[in-house]
Short mmCIF file of C-alpha atoms and ligand atoms in Angstrom, two decimals:
data_model
loop_
_atom_site.label_atom_id
_atom_site.label_comp_id
_atom_site.label_asym_id
_atom_site.label_seq_id
_atom_site.Cartn_x
_atom_site.Cartn_y
_atom_site.Cartn_z
CA UNK A 1167 107.98 169.02 110.57
CA UNK A 1168 104.68 167.29 111.44
CA UNK A 1169 101.62 169.54 111.13
CA UNK A 1170 98.64 169.05 113.44
CA UNK A 1171 95.36 170.51 112.18
CA UNK A 1172 92.23 171.61 114.04
CA UNK A 1173 89.18 169.34 113.98
CA UNK A 1174 85.86 170.93 113.02
CA UNK A 1175 82.61 169.22 112.02
CA UNK A 1176 84.39 165.93 111.41
CA UNK A 1177 87.11 167.46 109.18
CA UNK A 1178 90.79 168.01 109.96
CA UNK A 1179 91.45 171.65 109.03
CA UNK A 1180 94.96 172.97 108.56
CA UNK A 1181 95.64 176.70 108.84
CA UNK A 1182 98.27 179.13 107.56
CA UNK A 1183 98.98 180.16 111.11
CA UNK A 1184 100.58 177.52 113.35
CA UNK A 1185 102.43 177.42 116.67
CA UNK A 1186 105.58 175.44 117.45
CA UNK A 1187 105.40 173.06 120.39
CA UNK A 1188 108.80 172.68 122.08
CA UNK A 1189 110.15 170.12 124.52
CA UNK A 1190 110.96 171.82 127.87
CA UNK A 1191 113.67 169.19 128.56
CA UNK A 1192 115.41 170.06 125.28
CA UNK A 1193 114.48 173.37 123.73
CA UNK A 1194 116.08 172.45 120.39
CA UNK A 1195 113.48 169.67 120.02
CA UNK A 1196 110.40 170.95 118.14
CA UNK A 1197 107.55 168.46 118.56
CA UNK A 1198 105.37 169.77 115.75
CA UNK A 1199 103.43 172.66 114.31
CA UNK A 1200 99.93 173.03 115.69
CA UNK A 1201 97.30 174.92 113.69
CA UNK A 1202 95.99 178.12 115.28
CA UNK A 1203 92.26 178.63 114.90
CA UNK A 1204 90.90 182.11 114.15
CA UNK A 1205 87.54 183.45 115.31
CA UNK A 1206 85.82 182.22 112.14
CA UNK A 1207 87.07 178.65 112.63
CA UNK A 1208 85.78 178.78 116.22
CA UNK A 1209 82.37 179.96 114.93
CA UNK A 1210 82.33 177.01 112.50
CA UNK A 1211 83.23 174.62 115.32
CA UNK A 1212 80.40 175.96 117.49
CA UNK A 1213 78.03 175.74 114.50
CA UNK A 1214 79.04 172.11 113.93
CA UNK A 1215 78.52 171.30 117.63
CA UNK A 1216 75.07 172.98 117.53
CA UNK A 1217 74.02 171.00 114.42
CA UNK A 1218 75.23 167.71 115.90
CA UNK A 1219 73.47 168.27 119.26
CA UNK A 1220 69.93 166.95 118.55
CA UNK A 1221 71.16 163.63 117.18
CA UNK A 1222 73.79 163.09 119.89
CA UNK A 1223 71.48 164.21 122.73
CA UNK A 1224 68.95 161.58 121.58
CA UNK A 1225 71.47 158.88 120.66
CA UNK A 1226 71.24 155.54 122.43
CA UNK A 1227 73.25 155.61 125.65
CA UNK A 1228 74.70 152.32 124.41
CA UNK A 1229 76.39 154.20 121.53
CA UNK A 1230 77.84 156.78 123.94
CA UNK A 1231 79.04 153.95 126.19
CA UNK A 1232 80.64 152.09 123.29
CA UNK A 1233 82.53 155.15 122.00
CA UNK A 1234 83.92 156.05 125.42
CA UNK A 1235 84.91 152.47 126.21
CA UNK A 1236 86.63 151.98 122.83
CA UNK A 1237 88.60 155.21 123.38
CA UNK A 1238 89.58 154.06 126.88
CA UNK A 1239 90.83 150.73 125.51
CA UNK A 1240 92.90 152.42 122.80
CA UNK A 1241 94.52 154.73 125.36
CA UNK A 1242 95.48 151.72 127.48
CA UNK A 1243 96.86 149.90 124.43
CA UNK A 1244 98.97 152.95 123.46
CA UNK A 1245 99.89 153.93 127.02
CA UNK A 1246 103.67 153.96 126.50
CA UNK A 1247 103.44 156.11 123.35
CA UNK A 1248 101.04 158.57 125.02
CA UNK A 1249 103.25 158.69 128.13
CA UNK A 1250 106.18 159.73 125.98
CA UNK A 1251 104.14 162.37 124.14
CA UNK A 1252 103.01 163.84 127.46
CA UNK A 1253 106.49 163.87 129.01
CA UNK A 1254 107.99 165.37 125.88
CA UNK A 1255 105.63 168.33 125.68
CA UNK A 1256 104.88 169.04 129.37
CA UNK A 1257 108.06 167.85 131.05
CA UNK A 1258 106.38 165.52 133.53
CA UNK A 1259 108.55 162.63 134.76
CA UNK A 1260 107.67 159.32 133.02
CA UNK A 1261 106.05 157.72 136.08
CA UNK A 1262 103.77 160.74 136.54
CA UNK A 1263 102.89 160.85 132.82
CA UNK A 1264 102.15 157.12 132.85
CA UNK A 1265 99.83 157.66 135.80
CA UNK A 1266 98.12 160.56 134.07
CA UNK A 1267 97.55 158.64 130.82
CA UNK A 1268 96.18 155.70 132.80
CA UNK A 1269 93.87 158.05 134.64
CA UNK A 1270 92.53 159.43 131.34
CA UNK A 1271 91.67 155.87 130.25
CA UNK A 1272 89.98 155.13 133.57
CA UNK A 1273 87.97 158.35 133.42
CA UNK A 1274 86.68 157.40 129.96
CA UNK A 1275 85.68 153.89 131.06
CA UNK A 1276 83.99 155.26 134.20
CA UNK A 1277 81.86 157.64 132.11
CA UNK A 1278 81.14 154.88 129.57
CA UNK A 1279 79.28 153.24 132.47
CA UNK A 1280 77.68 156.50 133.58
CA UNK A 1281 76.13 156.93 130.12
CA UNK A 1282 73.96 153.89 130.92
CA UNK A 1283 73.09 155.03 134.44
CA UNK A 1284 71.29 158.30 133.81
CA UNK A 1285 68.02 157.70 135.65
CA UNK A 1286 65.32 160.18 136.61
CA UNK A 1287 62.79 160.29 139.44
CA UNK A 1288 59.09 159.73 139.55
CA UNK A 1289 57.43 161.88 142.21
CA UNK A 1290 54.00 162.12 143.78
CA UNK A 1291 52.50 165.53 143.08
CA UNK A 1292 50.72 167.42 145.86
CA UNK A 1293 47.87 167.73 143.38
CA UNK A 1294 45.95 164.43 143.14
CA UNK A 1295 45.86 162.84 139.71
CA UNK A 1296 48.99 164.59 138.46
CA UNK A 1297 52.19 162.69 137.72
CA UNK A 1298 55.52 164.39 138.27
CA UNK A 1299 58.84 163.39 136.63
CA UNK A 1300 62.27 164.81 137.30
CA UNK A 1301 64.64 164.03 134.44
CA UNK A 1302 68.03 165.20 133.24
CA UNK A 1303 68.83 166.49 129.77
CA UNK A 1304 72.19 167.49 128.27
CA UNK A 1305 73.39 171.00 129.11
CA UNK A 1306 73.84 171.58 125.34
CA UNK A 1307 76.91 172.83 123.48
CA UNK A 1308 79.76 172.88 126.03
CA UNK A 1309 82.94 174.95 125.67
CA UNK A 1310 85.88 173.21 127.38
CA UNK A 1311 89.00 175.27 128.20
CA UNK A 1312 91.94 173.50 129.85
CA UNK A 1313 95.34 174.34 131.42
CA UNK A 1314 98.77 172.97 130.53
CA UNK A 1315 99.65 171.01 133.66
CA UNK A 1316 97.49 167.90 133.04
CA UNK A 1317 97.50 167.74 129.22
CA UNK A 1318 95.42 164.56 128.85
CA UNK A 1319 93.69 163.90 132.20
CA UNK A 1320 91.88 167.24 132.54
CA UNK A 1321 90.59 167.22 128.93
CA UNK A 1322 89.46 163.61 129.50
CA UNK A 1323 87.66 164.35 132.75
CA UNK A 1324 85.71 167.18 131.11
CA UNK A 1325 85.08 165.69 127.63
CA UNK A 1326 84.07 162.22 128.91
CA UNK A 1327 81.11 163.36 131.07
CA UNK A 1328 80.11 165.93 128.44
CA UNK A 1329 79.80 163.17 125.83
CA UNK A 1330 78.36 160.56 128.21
CA UNK A 1331 75.42 162.82 129.09
CA UNK A 1332 74.68 163.77 125.46
CA UNK A 1333 76.38 167.16 125.07
CA UNK A 1334 78.44 168.29 122.10
CA UNK A 1335 81.82 169.91 122.66
CA UNK A 1336 84.11 172.69 121.45
CA UNK A 1337 87.47 172.01 123.09
CA UNK A 1338 90.33 174.51 123.45
CA UNK A 1339 93.47 173.02 125.02
CA UNK A 1340 96.30 175.09 126.52
CA UNK A 1341 98.78 176.44 123.96
CA UNK A 1342 101.79 174.76 125.63
CA UNK A 1343 100.47 171.19 125.38
CA UNK A 1344 98.39 170.65 122.22
CA UNK A 1345 99.84 167.26 121.27
CA UNK A 1346 98.22 165.19 124.05
CA UNK A 1347 94.93 167.00 123.42
CA UNK A 1348 95.17 166.30 119.70
CA UNK A 1349 95.79 162.59 120.35
CA UNK A 1350 92.79 162.38 122.68
CA UNK A 1351 90.48 163.95 120.08
CA UNK A 1352 91.83 161.68 117.34
CA UNK A 1353 91.27 158.59 119.49
CA UNK A 1354 87.73 159.63 120.48
CA UNK A 1355 86.80 160.47 116.91
CA UNK A 1356 87.98 157.15 115.55
CA UNK A 1357 86.12 155.38 118.37
CA UNK A 1358 82.91 156.30 116.52
CA UNK A 1359 81.73 159.83 117.35
CA UNK A 1360 79.38 161.32 114.75
CA UNK A 1361 80.78 164.39 112.96
CA UNK A 1362 80.49 167.64 114.89
CA UNK A 1363 80.03 166.06 118.34
CA UNK A 1364 83.62 166.85 119.38
CA UNK A 1365 85.55 169.78 117.86
CA UNK A 1366 89.15 170.81 118.56
CA UNK A 1367 90.20 174.45 118.21
CA UNK A 1368 93.80 175.20 119.17
CA UNK A 1369 95.33 178.61 119.75
CA UNK A 1370 95.54 181.44 122.23
CA UNK A 1371 93.14 182.26 125.03
CA UNK A 1372 92.62 185.78 123.70
CA UNK A 1373 91.47 184.60 120.25
CA UNK A 1374 90.06 181.08 120.59
CA UNK A 1375 89.00 181.26 124.25
CA UNK A 1376 87.27 184.58 123.88
CA UNK A 1377 85.50 183.49 120.67
CA UNK A 1378 84.00 180.57 122.62
CA UNK A 1379 83.08 182.77 125.60
CA UNK A 1380 81.41 185.46 123.49
CA UNK A 1381 79.30 183.05 121.39
CA UNK A 1382 75.56 183.03 121.96
CA UNK A 1383 75.39 179.45 120.63
CA UNK A 1384 77.35 177.95 123.55
CA UNK A 1385 75.30 176.83 126.57
CA UNK A 1386 77.95 176.02 129.17
CA UNK A 1387 81.66 176.53 129.88
CA UNK A 1388 83.89 174.20 131.88
CA UNK A 1389 87.21 175.91 132.64
CA UNK A 1390 90.35 174.92 134.54
CA UNK A 1391 93.20 177.41 134.94
CA UNK A 1392 94.30 180.41 136.97
CA UNK A 1393 92.05 182.57 139.15
CA UNK A 1394 92.68 185.63 136.95
CA UNK A 1395 91.50 183.87 133.78
CA UNK A 1396 88.71 182.17 135.72
CA UNK A 1397 87.27 185.52 136.82
CA UNK A 1398 87.30 186.69 133.20
CA UNK A 1399 85.60 183.46 132.08
CA UNK A 1400 82.88 183.76 134.72
CA UNK A 1401 82.26 187.44 133.98
CA UNK A 1402 81.99 186.71 130.24
CA UNK A 1403 79.53 183.90 130.92
CA UNK A 1404 77.27 186.18 132.95
CA UNK A 1405 77.64 189.45 131.05
CA UNK A 1406 77.43 188.16 127.46
CA UNK A 1407 74.23 188.33 125.42
CA UNK A 1408 73.46 184.71 126.31
CA UNK A 1409 74.12 183.71 129.95
CA UNK A 1410 76.00 180.43 130.21
CA UNK A 1411 76.26 177.81 132.89
CA UNK A 1412 79.85 177.92 134.19
CA UNK A 1413 82.19 175.70 136.18
CA UNK A 1414 85.67 176.88 137.22
CA UNK A 1415 88.56 174.94 138.75
CA UNK A 1416 91.44 177.24 139.71
CA UNK A 1417 94.53 177.62 141.85
CA UNK A 1418 95.62 176.58 145.31
CA UNK A 1419 97.96 177.45 148.18
CA UNK A 1420 97.55 174.10 149.82
CA UNK A 1421 98.67 173.41 153.40
CA UNK A 1422 100.15 170.23 154.81
CA UNK A 1423 100.17 170.27 158.63
CA UNK A 1424 102.77 168.16 160.46
CA UNK A 1425 102.15 167.64 164.19
CA UNK A 1426 104.72 166.64 166.83
CA UNK A 1427 103.30 163.11 167.05
CA UNK A 1428 103.53 162.41 163.30
CA UNK A 1429 105.66 159.59 161.94
CA UNK A 1430 108.67 161.54 160.63
CA UNK A 1431 109.26 159.38 157.54
CA UNK A 1432 105.57 159.52 156.55
CA UNK A 1433 105.48 163.29 157.00
CA UNK A 1434 108.65 163.86 154.96
CA UNK A 1435 107.45 161.58 152.16
CA UNK A 1436 104.04 163.30 152.07
CA UNK A 1437 105.74 166.71 151.93
CA UNK A 1438 108.33 165.80 149.27
CA UNK A 1439 105.76 164.12 147.04
CA UNK A 1440 103.07 166.82 147.41
CA UNK A 1441 105.41 169.78 147.08
CA UNK A 1442 107.89 168.75 144.41
CA UNK A 1443 106.62 165.88 142.23
CA UNK A 1444 105.34 166.95 138.82
CA UNK A 1445 107.75 169.90 139.33
CA UNK A 1446 105.23 171.38 141.82
CA UNK A 1447 103.02 172.21 138.85
CA UNK A 1448 99.85 170.86 140.39
CA UNK A 1449 96.85 172.81 141.63
CA UNK A 1450 96.90 170.46 144.64
CA UNK A 1451 100.64 170.90 145.38
CA UNK A 1452 101.59 171.46 149.04
CA UNK A 1453 103.14 174.92 149.03
CA UNK A 1454 102.79 175.57 152.77
CA UNK A 1455 104.26 173.05 155.23
CA UNK A 1456 102.85 174.02 158.64
CA UNK A 1457 104.92 172.27 161.30
CA UNK A 1458 104.62 172.28 165.10
CA UNK A 1459 107.70 173.28 167.10
CA UNK A 1460 108.54 169.88 168.63
CA UNK A 1461 109.18 168.17 165.28
CA UNK A 1462 110.15 171.17 163.10
CA UNK A 1463 113.95 170.85 163.20
CA UNK A 1464 113.97 167.09 162.59
CA UNK A 1465 111.39 167.48 159.81
CA UNK A 1466 113.38 170.21 158.02
CA UNK A 1467 116.65 168.25 158.28
CA UNK A 1468 115.13 165.08 156.90
CA UNK A 1469 113.20 166.91 154.15
CA UNK A 1470 116.38 168.63 152.94
CA UNK A 1471 118.08 165.23 152.70
CA UNK A 1472 115.10 163.87 150.78
CA UNK A 1473 115.20 166.87 148.40
CA UNK A 1474 118.85 166.18 147.64
CA UNK A 1475 117.96 162.58 146.71
CA UNK A 1476 115.42 163.61 144.04
CA UNK A 1477 116.72 163.31 140.48
CA UNK A 1478 115.95 166.40 138.43
CA UNK A 1479 116.41 165.80 134.72
CA UNK A 1480 115.12 165.04 131.27
CA UNK A 1481 111.45 164.04 131.39
CA UNK A 1482 112.06 161.24 128.88
CA UNK A 1483 114.56 159.53 131.20
CA UNK A 1484 112.90 156.81 133.35
CA UNK A 1485 115.27 157.66 136.26
CA UNK A 1486 113.93 161.22 136.51
CA UNK A 1487 111.85 162.12 139.56
CA UNK A 1488 111.30 165.77 138.64
CA UNK A 1489 111.25 167.05 135.07
CA UNK A 1490 111.87 170.60 133.86
CA UNK A 1491 109.70 173.65 134.50
CA UNK A 1492 107.17 173.87 131.67
CA UNK A 1493 108.57 176.98 129.93
CA UNK A 1494 110.90 179.93 130.38
CA UNK A 1495 108.29 182.36 131.62
CA UNK A 1496 107.18 179.95 134.38
CA UNK A 1497 110.85 179.41 135.27
CA UNK A 1498 111.44 183.17 135.51
CA UNK A 1499 108.36 183.53 137.66
CA UNK A 1500 109.57 180.74 140.02
CA UNK A 1501 113.01 182.39 140.34
CA UNK A 1502 111.49 185.81 140.95
CA UNK A 1503 109.47 184.34 143.82
CA UNK A 1504 112.73 183.10 145.36
CA UNK A 1505 113.84 186.77 145.41
CA UNK A 1506 110.50 187.89 146.81
CA UNK A 1507 110.87 185.37 149.65
CA UNK A 1508 114.43 186.48 150.43
CA UNK A 1509 113.35 190.13 150.49
CA UNK A 1510 110.51 189.24 152.85
CA UNK A 1511 113.03 187.67 155.27
CA UNK A 1512 112.70 183.96 154.50
CA UNK A 1513 115.78 181.79 153.89
CA UNK A 1514 115.91 179.64 150.72
CA UNK A 1515 117.54 176.26 150.42
CA UNK A 1516 117.79 174.73 146.93
CA UNK A 1517 116.21 176.41 143.91
CA UNK A 1518 119.41 176.49 141.81
CA UNK A 1519 119.30 176.36 138.02
CA UNK A 1520 120.74 173.03 136.90
CA UNK A 1521 122.80 172.16 133.83
CA UNK A 1522 122.00 168.87 132.13
CA UNK A 1523 123.04 167.29 128.81
CA UNK A 1524 120.25 169.08 126.98
CA UNK A 1525 119.18 172.73 127.20
CA UNK A 1526 116.08 172.55 129.40
CA UNK A 1527 114.34 174.52 132.16
CA UNK A 1528 115.88 172.51 135.02
CA UNK A 1529 115.47 173.84 138.54
CA UNK A 1530 116.30 172.16 141.86
CA UNK A 1531 113.42 171.96 144.36
CA UNK A 1532 113.39 174.96 146.70
CA UNK A 1533 112.33 175.25 150.32
CA UNK A 1534 111.75 178.49 152.23
CA UNK A 1535 112.66 178.36 155.91
CA UNK A 1536 111.66 180.94 158.54
CA UNK A 1537 108.56 181.80 156.52
CA UNK A 1538 105.37 183.30 157.94
CA UNK A 1539 101.87 183.02 156.57
CA UNK A 1540 101.73 186.81 155.96
CA UNK A 1541 104.49 186.65 153.32
CA UNK A 1542 103.56 186.81 149.63
CA UNK A 1543 105.34 183.48 149.10
CA UNK A 1544 102.76 181.92 151.44
CA UNK A 1545 99.74 183.71 149.96
CA UNK A 1546 100.28 183.64 146.18
CA UNK A 1547 100.29 180.50 144.05
CA UNK A 1548 103.87 180.03 142.73
CA UNK A 1549 103.15 176.86 140.69
CA UNK A 1550 106.69 175.51 140.72
CA UNK A 1551 108.88 173.15 142.82
CA UNK A 1552 108.84 175.60 145.71
CA UNK A 1553 107.42 175.18 149.21
CA UNK A 1554 107.67 177.00 152.54
CA UNK A 1555 107.97 175.80 156.13
CA UNK A 1556 105.87 177.78 158.63
CA UNK A 1557 106.57 176.93 162.28
CA UNK A 1558 103.59 177.02 164.69
CA UNK A 1559 103.09 176.37 168.44
CA UNK A 1560 100.34 173.76 168.41
CA UNK A 1561 97.43 172.15 166.55
CA UNK A 1562 95.06 175.08 167.03
CA UNK A 1563 97.49 177.52 165.48
CA UNK A 1564 98.27 175.02 162.67
CA UNK A 1565 94.58 174.75 161.74
CA UNK A 1566 94.10 178.53 161.83
CA UNK A 1567 97.14 179.10 159.59
CA UNK A 1568 96.10 176.29 157.20
CA UNK A 1569 92.69 177.93 156.67
CA UNK A 1570 94.06 181.47 156.46
CA UNK A 1571 94.23 181.67 152.65
CA UNK A 1572 92.05 182.82 149.76
CA UNK A 1573 92.19 179.27 148.36
CA UNK A 1574 90.53 176.03 149.48
CA UNK A 1575 91.41 173.13 147.22
CA UNK A 1576 93.47 170.53 149.05
CA UNK A 1577 94.55 170.29 152.71
CA UNK A 1578 96.37 167.63 154.70
CA UNK A 1579 97.60 166.63 158.14
CA UNK A 1580 100.23 164.15 159.33
CA UNK A 1581 99.42 162.92 162.83
CA UNK A 1582 98.87 159.70 164.78
CA UNK A 1583 96.32 161.35 167.04
CA UNK A 1584 92.77 160.43 166.04
CA UNK A 1585 91.32 163.45 167.86
CA UNK A 1586 93.31 165.88 165.69
CA UNK A 1587 92.80 163.86 162.50
CA UNK A 1588 89.02 163.89 162.96
CA UNK A 1589 88.93 167.56 163.96
CA UNK A 1590 91.04 168.52 160.94
CA UNK A 1591 88.87 166.53 158.55
CA UNK A 1592 85.82 168.45 159.76
CA UNK A 1593 87.39 171.89 160.01
CA UNK A 1594 89.83 172.18 157.10
CA UNK A 1595 88.29 174.75 154.75
CA UNK A 1596 89.03 172.77 151.57
CA UNK A 1597 87.29 170.50 149.08
CA UNK A 1598 89.84 167.69 149.57
CA UNK A 1599 91.32 166.54 152.90
CA UNK A 1600 94.08 163.98 153.44
CA UNK A 1601 95.39 162.33 156.61
CA UNK A 1602 98.91 160.81 156.51
CA UNK A 1603 98.90 160.91 152.70
CA UNK A 1604 100.34 163.14 149.99
CA UNK A 1605 97.75 165.84 149.34
CA UNK A 1606 98.01 165.83 145.56
CA UNK A 1607 96.75 162.40 144.44
CA UNK A 1608 93.04 161.68 144.07
CA UNK A 1609 90.78 158.92 142.70
CA UNK A 1610 89.12 159.34 139.31
CA UNK A 1611 85.67 158.16 140.41
CA UNK A 1612 85.19 160.57 143.32
CA UNK A 1613 84.26 164.27 143.29
CA UNK A 1614 87.08 166.75 142.83
CA UNK A 1615 87.04 170.47 143.55
CA UNK A 1616 87.53 173.11 146.20
CA UNK A 1617 86.18 176.15 148.01
CA UNK A 1618 86.75 179.90 148.08
CA UNK A 1619 88.83 181.08 145.08
CA UNK A 1620 89.86 177.55 144.11
CA UNK A 1621 86.55 176.52 142.57
CA UNK A 1622 83.25 177.90 141.39
CA UNK A 1623 80.21 175.85 140.45
CA UNK A 1624 79.52 172.11 140.71
CA UNK A 1625 82.21 169.49 141.35
CA UNK A 1626 84.04 167.63 138.58
CA UNK A 1627 84.59 163.86 138.26
CA UNK A 1628 82.69 160.81 139.41
CA UNK A 1629 78.92 160.75 139.35
CA UNK A 1630 78.94 164.35 140.68
CA UNK A 1631 79.94 165.52 137.19
CA UNK A 1632 76.33 165.16 136.08
CA UNK A 1633 75.37 168.32 138.02
CA UNK A 1634 77.26 170.43 135.51
CA UNK A 1635 76.82 168.44 132.31
CA UNK A 1636 73.06 167.96 132.64
CA UNK A 1637 70.14 170.25 133.31
CA UNK A 1638 67.15 169.11 135.35
CA UNK A 1639 63.63 169.16 133.96
CA UNK A 1640 60.55 168.83 136.19
CA UNK A 1641 57.47 167.70 134.26
CA UNK A 1642 53.84 167.56 135.46
CA UNK A 1643 51.42 165.37 133.53
CA UNK A 1644 47.67 165.69 134.01
CA UNK A 1645 44.78 163.47 133.00
CA UNK A 1646 44.19 162.54 129.40
CA UNK A 1647 40.93 161.61 127.74
P1 NAD B 1437 95.59 179.97 132.49
O1 NAD B 1437 94.48 180.57 133.27
O2 NAD B 1437 96.68 180.84 132.02
O3 NAD B 1437 95.02 179.24 131.18
C1 NAD B 1437 94.01 178.24 131.26
C2 NAD B 1437 93.32 178.14 129.92
O4 NAD B 1437 92.60 179.35 129.69
C3 NAD B 1437 94.29 177.98 128.74
O5 NAD B 1437 93.72 177.12 127.78
C4 NAD B 1437 94.36 179.40 128.20
O6 NAD B 1437 94.72 179.49 126.84
C5 NAD B 1437 92.92 179.86 128.41
N1 NAD B 1437 92.75 181.32 128.40
C6 NAD B 1437 93.66 182.28 128.68
N2 NAD B 1437 93.11 183.51 128.50
C7 NAD B 1437 91.82 183.30 128.12
C8 NAD B 1437 90.74 184.18 127.78
N3 NAD B 1437 90.88 185.50 127.79
N4 NAD B 1437 89.55 183.65 127.45
C9 NAD B 1437 89.39 182.30 127.45
N5 NAD B 1437 90.38 181.41 127.73
C10 NAD B 1437 91.58 181.91 128.07
O7 NAD B 1437 96.16 178.76 133.38
P2 NAD B 1437 97.42 177.83 133.07
O8 NAD B 1437 98.66 178.64 133.26
O9 NAD B 1437 97.21 177.09 131.78
O10 NAD B 1437 97.29 176.73 134.23
C11 NAD B 1437 97.79 176.89 135.51
C12 NAD B 1437 96.68 177.22 136.48
O11 NAD B 1437 95.67 176.21 136.43
C13 NAD B 1437 97.14 177.24 137.92
O12 NAD B 1437 96.58 178.35 138.58
C14 NAD B 1437 96.59 175.95 138.50
O13 NAD B 1437 96.40 175.95 139.89
C15 NAD B 1437 95.31 175.82 137.76
N6 NAD B 1437 94.81 174.44 137.77
C16 NAD B 1437 93.73 174.14 138.54
C17 NAD B 1437 93.25 172.84 138.60
C18 NAD B 1437 92.04 172.49 139.41
O14 NAD B 1437 91.41 171.47 139.11
N7 NAD B 1437 91.67 173.28 140.41
C19 NAD B 1437 93.89 171.83 137.88
C20 NAD B 1437 95.01 172.18 137.11
C21 NAD B 1437 95.45 173.49 137.06
#
């Protein structure tokens, strides 16, 4: 069985304690044993990141550029291998994994360029004879904590800006998907990072995550995951002995509005893609389909047909559209929500457990009909291939229902009416808005994030990432003899 060690201060460190990583498409397939860090290993990793900070913060931006670009090139060269690793451990269909691996490479090359573009401002002081400069410096030692549903892209879009802007990193990936994270660290390290700049500590949130959060040698935390963990992360960052800068990306209950005048095929494709691809395990997944009365019956009919055409199966099979649910506990949670919906008075189509050649967590996509926005199934994030149709009278009611949620990540509308499209763009209470497009796919060079309980702190990705990964210094310089 292959053993995968932690990476601390430039050394690969094995441990007596290791966790098995299993393939959700075939539970008899053990991918490897991944070392579990204890609190002392995390302290060493933070110490290594602290020691490496002065040199990396003052390194030539050309070096940071070169490392990130070399890593990007290696990812592109090994794209098929990394796609397979991702599909095998997370269960994402090959085309989605391929897209995610490609995105990780593009994120790294984007931030390679950003390393060379970190300019400051020269300002005129209100006091004559004084020069004022506004410059950016690295935030410091950054703790990066990531979820399981984007095993390589999310680590890449946090680690790349951290390194580009001169920070050092202690990285804790999600326990379910350590292999992609391990590969990313290995590739970055061999691309030329000095020892200690990037450290990998694998293991549970309670041990590894909390050791990072409680350290007074960590300056900032970038977290993506659930709202419940996010609240704990934010509270720890504020209440600990050393306050930390914090950025949180969390859940969603994202609406897709379909108006009477929409093109039916476009609307059905947007819904099927946004709700069910990647097994619905996306923070941007459309879990509420808000449909006006004139098109509702045709939309539901056509969407059910489309659902029956989707191939659910082994994530290593190129024909698969939808892979397995990531693990048994997520599968149980999805199925229990089907019961919740039934008890609340909604009707479920689909959602059956499926038998395939291998023992995996295979579930057919599920659609709730006759749902209302007051039901738990329309308020709580399910995070599986499950969506709900909510019928409304008109555009005004659709917009009100779309915004009536504690979340505010992604929001979309299908319409051919420019008046409604423009009004929705301005009034959707979300960080991302889409018109006549699936609501789950975004560009790597533009800001990403949401409102309300979906996000906290500055945006991720694109040039906006510098707000979190740098700190601004304002300097005043007087006369000299
Ligand atoms: P999670 O909150 O369970 O775990 C996220 C990370 O936090 C994991 O690495 C986990 O080990 C760690 N963690 C758990 N307890 C911790 C603790 N006490 N201290 C420190 N770290 C701890 O989330 P998940 O199940 O891995 O991911 C699914 C969630 O992520 C969903 O809610 C989804 O919407 C959200 N998500 C959001 C975005 C976004 O950008 N908004 C993107 C992807 C996923």
